[in-house]
XYZ file of C-alpha atoms in Angstrom:
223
model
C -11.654 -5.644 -26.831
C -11.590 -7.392 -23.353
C -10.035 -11.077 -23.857
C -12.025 -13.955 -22.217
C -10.119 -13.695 -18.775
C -8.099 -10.285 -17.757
C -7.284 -8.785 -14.447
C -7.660 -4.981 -14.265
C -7.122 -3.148 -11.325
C -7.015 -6.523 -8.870
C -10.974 -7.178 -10.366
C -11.222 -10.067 -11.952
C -13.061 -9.201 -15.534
C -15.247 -12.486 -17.468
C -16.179 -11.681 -20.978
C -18.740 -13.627 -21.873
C -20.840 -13.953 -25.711
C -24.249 -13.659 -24.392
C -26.061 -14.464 -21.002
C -29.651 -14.007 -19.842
C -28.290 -10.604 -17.526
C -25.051 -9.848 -16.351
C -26.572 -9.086 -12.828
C -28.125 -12.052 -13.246
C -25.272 -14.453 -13.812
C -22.805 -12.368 -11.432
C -25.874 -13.330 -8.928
C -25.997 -16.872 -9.795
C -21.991 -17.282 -9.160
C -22.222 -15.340 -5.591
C -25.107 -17.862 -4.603
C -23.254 -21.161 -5.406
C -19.996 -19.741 -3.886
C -19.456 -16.873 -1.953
C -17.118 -13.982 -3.364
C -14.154 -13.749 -1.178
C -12.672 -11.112 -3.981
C -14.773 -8.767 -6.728
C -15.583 -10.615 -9.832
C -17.296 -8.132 -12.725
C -18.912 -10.068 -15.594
C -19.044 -8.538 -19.312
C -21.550 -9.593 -21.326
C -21.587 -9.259 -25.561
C -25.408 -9.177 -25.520
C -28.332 -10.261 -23.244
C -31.667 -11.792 -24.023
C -33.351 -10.164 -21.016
C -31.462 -7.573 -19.409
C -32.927 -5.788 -16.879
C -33.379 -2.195 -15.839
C -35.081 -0.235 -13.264
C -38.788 -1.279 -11.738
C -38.244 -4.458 -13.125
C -38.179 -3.063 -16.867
C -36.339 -5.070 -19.502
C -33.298 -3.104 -20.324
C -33.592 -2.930 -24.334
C -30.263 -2.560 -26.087
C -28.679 -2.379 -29.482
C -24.800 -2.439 -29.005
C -23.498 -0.912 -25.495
C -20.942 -2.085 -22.995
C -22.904 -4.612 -20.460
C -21.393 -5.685 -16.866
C -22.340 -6.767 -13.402
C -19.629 -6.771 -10.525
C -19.674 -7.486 -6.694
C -19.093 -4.212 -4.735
C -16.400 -5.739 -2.197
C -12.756 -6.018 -0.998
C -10.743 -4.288 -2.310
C -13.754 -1.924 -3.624
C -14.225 0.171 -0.696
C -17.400 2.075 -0.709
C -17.278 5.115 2.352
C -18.739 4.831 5.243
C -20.397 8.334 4.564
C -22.483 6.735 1.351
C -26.436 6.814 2.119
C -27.263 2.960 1.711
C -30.261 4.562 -0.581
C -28.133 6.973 -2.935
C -25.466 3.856 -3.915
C -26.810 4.522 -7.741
C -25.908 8.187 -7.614
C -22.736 7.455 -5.747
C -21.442 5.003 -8.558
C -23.201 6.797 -11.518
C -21.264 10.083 -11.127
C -17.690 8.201 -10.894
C -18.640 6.507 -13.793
C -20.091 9.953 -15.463
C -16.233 11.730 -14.501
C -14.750 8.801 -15.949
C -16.086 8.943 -19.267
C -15.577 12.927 -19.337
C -11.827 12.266 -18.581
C -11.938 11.056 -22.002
C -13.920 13.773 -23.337
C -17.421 12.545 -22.888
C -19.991 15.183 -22.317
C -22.212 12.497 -20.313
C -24.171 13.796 -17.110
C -26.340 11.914 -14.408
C -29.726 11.948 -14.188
C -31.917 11.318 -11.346
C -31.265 8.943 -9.844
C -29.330 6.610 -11.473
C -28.815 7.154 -15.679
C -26.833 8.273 -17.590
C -27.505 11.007 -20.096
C -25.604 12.708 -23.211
C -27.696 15.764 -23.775
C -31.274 15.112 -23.742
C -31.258 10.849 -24.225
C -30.339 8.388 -21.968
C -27.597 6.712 -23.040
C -26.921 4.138 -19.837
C -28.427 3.281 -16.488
C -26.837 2.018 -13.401
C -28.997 -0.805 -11.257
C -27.924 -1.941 -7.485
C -28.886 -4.659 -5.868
C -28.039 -6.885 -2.641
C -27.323 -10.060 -2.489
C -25.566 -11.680 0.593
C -24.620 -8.735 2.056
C -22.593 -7.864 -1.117
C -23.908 -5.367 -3.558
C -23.827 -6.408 -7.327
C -23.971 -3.137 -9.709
C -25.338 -3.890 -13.190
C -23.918 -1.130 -15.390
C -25.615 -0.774 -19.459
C -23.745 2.240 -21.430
C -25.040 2.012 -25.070
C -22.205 2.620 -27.278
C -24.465 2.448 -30.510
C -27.926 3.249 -31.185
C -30.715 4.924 -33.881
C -33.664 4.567 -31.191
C -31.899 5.790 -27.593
C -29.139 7.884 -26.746
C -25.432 7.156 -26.833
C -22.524 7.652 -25.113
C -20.552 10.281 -27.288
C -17.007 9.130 -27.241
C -15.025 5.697 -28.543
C -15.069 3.469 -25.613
C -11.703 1.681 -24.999
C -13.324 -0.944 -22.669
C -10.156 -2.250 -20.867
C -8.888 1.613 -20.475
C -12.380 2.104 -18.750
C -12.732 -1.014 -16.581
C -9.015 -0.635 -15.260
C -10.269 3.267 -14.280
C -13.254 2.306 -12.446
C -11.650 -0.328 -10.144
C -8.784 1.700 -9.669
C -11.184 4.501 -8.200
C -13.385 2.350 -6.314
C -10.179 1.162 -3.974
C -9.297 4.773 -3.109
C -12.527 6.470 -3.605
C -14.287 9.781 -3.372
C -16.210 10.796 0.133
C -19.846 10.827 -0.671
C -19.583 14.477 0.273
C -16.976 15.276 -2.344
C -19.693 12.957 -4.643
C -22.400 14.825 -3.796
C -21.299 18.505 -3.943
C -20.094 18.437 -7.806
C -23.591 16.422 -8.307
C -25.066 19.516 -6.622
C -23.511 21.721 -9.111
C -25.146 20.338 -11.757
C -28.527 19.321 -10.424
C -30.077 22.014 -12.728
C -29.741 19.587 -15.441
C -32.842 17.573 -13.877
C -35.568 20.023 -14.283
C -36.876 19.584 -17.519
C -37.135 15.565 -16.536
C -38.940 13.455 -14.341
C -38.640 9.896 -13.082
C -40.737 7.471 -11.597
C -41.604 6.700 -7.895
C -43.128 3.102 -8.608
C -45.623 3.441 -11.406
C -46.067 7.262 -10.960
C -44.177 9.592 -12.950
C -43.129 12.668 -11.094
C -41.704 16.116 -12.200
C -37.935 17.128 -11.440
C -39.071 20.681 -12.191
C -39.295 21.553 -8.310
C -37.076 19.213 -6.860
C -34.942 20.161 -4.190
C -31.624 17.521 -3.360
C -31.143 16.692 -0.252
C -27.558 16.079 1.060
C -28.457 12.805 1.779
C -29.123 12.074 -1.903
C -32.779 12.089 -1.500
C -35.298 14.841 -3.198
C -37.670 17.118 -2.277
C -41.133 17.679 -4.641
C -43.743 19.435 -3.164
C -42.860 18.491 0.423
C -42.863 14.979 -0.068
C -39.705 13.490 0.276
C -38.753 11.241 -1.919
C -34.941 9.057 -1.761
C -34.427 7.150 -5.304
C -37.423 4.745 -6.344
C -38.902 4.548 -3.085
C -41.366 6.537 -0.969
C -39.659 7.578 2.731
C -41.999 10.508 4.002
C -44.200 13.394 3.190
């Protein structure tokens, strides 16, 4: 268990009992001071957390947190500004297999332990600073759940670490391309339409193919 203050990895870590959202009160603190250094704020529960499309991100016990994607968190030059999500969901995803999870990503930006979702990954900007809002349920009888004991400050120290000397997005995206198969029996919404992985094709730019229409994370860019 995280105390009330720690520094991990030069990131500045706020546990906190219970907030509205994480992404939400990471947001609020960036807008009434600006973030000269990454702050990530840990939440114990929240009353209306959010997840993709705008959905309320429902939760019984998992391992909440928001943090501000900047100095010393270096993301590549090479990342697509649209495929963030995928970029930061598989280094979480190899994270939690160093310690024997079985966890995989999903298109384009949860996280899966067999056939459940067991986490999701949201991105936002806000002042030219990204703020990832990270949910990884730990327990659950509803929704997945990740499938190894969490040791939170072993994680949180392993993500920042990474994310000052990380990956290319081409290293990212050919292991992601590997297991890509693992989408077809899925689908995922483009607004309020649900669409089928079963033909998708990835693009190296993170984006997907269906049908000739293509298609780069939750939003529309061409047919």
């Amino acid at each position: 268990m995280l105390g009330r203050e720690a520094i991990l990895s030069g990131v500045k870590v706020i546990q906190m009992t219970k907030v509205d959202s994480t992404q939400d009160e990471l947001r609020r603190r960036l807008e009434s001071t600006f973030l000269h250094k990454p702050l990530c704020v840990v939440a114990q529960s929240q009353s209306k957390g959010r997840g993709s499309r705008g959905n309320v991100w429902d939760n019984e016990q998992a391992l909440m947190f928001s943090f501000a994607y900047n100095a010393p968190l270096i993301l590549p030059d090479d990342v697509p500004a649209q495929s963030v999500a995928i970029f930061l969901g598989c280094i979480i995803r190899d994270i939690l297999r160093e310690s024997g999870s079985s966890a995989w990503l999903k298109y384009p930006n949860d996280l899966y332990v067999l056939d459940k979702k067991a986490g999701g990954i949201l991105i936002e900007r806000v002042k030219g600073v990204l703020l990832c809002g990270v949910g990884i349920n730990v327990a659950s009888e509803r929704f997945g759940k990740i499938d190894i004991a969490l040791d939170e400050e072993k994680f949180f120290a392993r993500l920042f670490e990474v994310l000052q000397n990380p990956p290319s997005w081409k290293q990212i995206f050919s292991n992601y391309k590997l297991e890509f198969w693992r989408n077809y029996p899925f689908s995922f919404h483009i607004g309020d339409e649900l669409v089928s992985l079963r033909d998708a094709f990835l693009l190296e730019d993170g984006g997907v193919n269906i049908g000739g229409r293509v298609v780069y994370n939750l939003r529309e860019c061409g047919v």
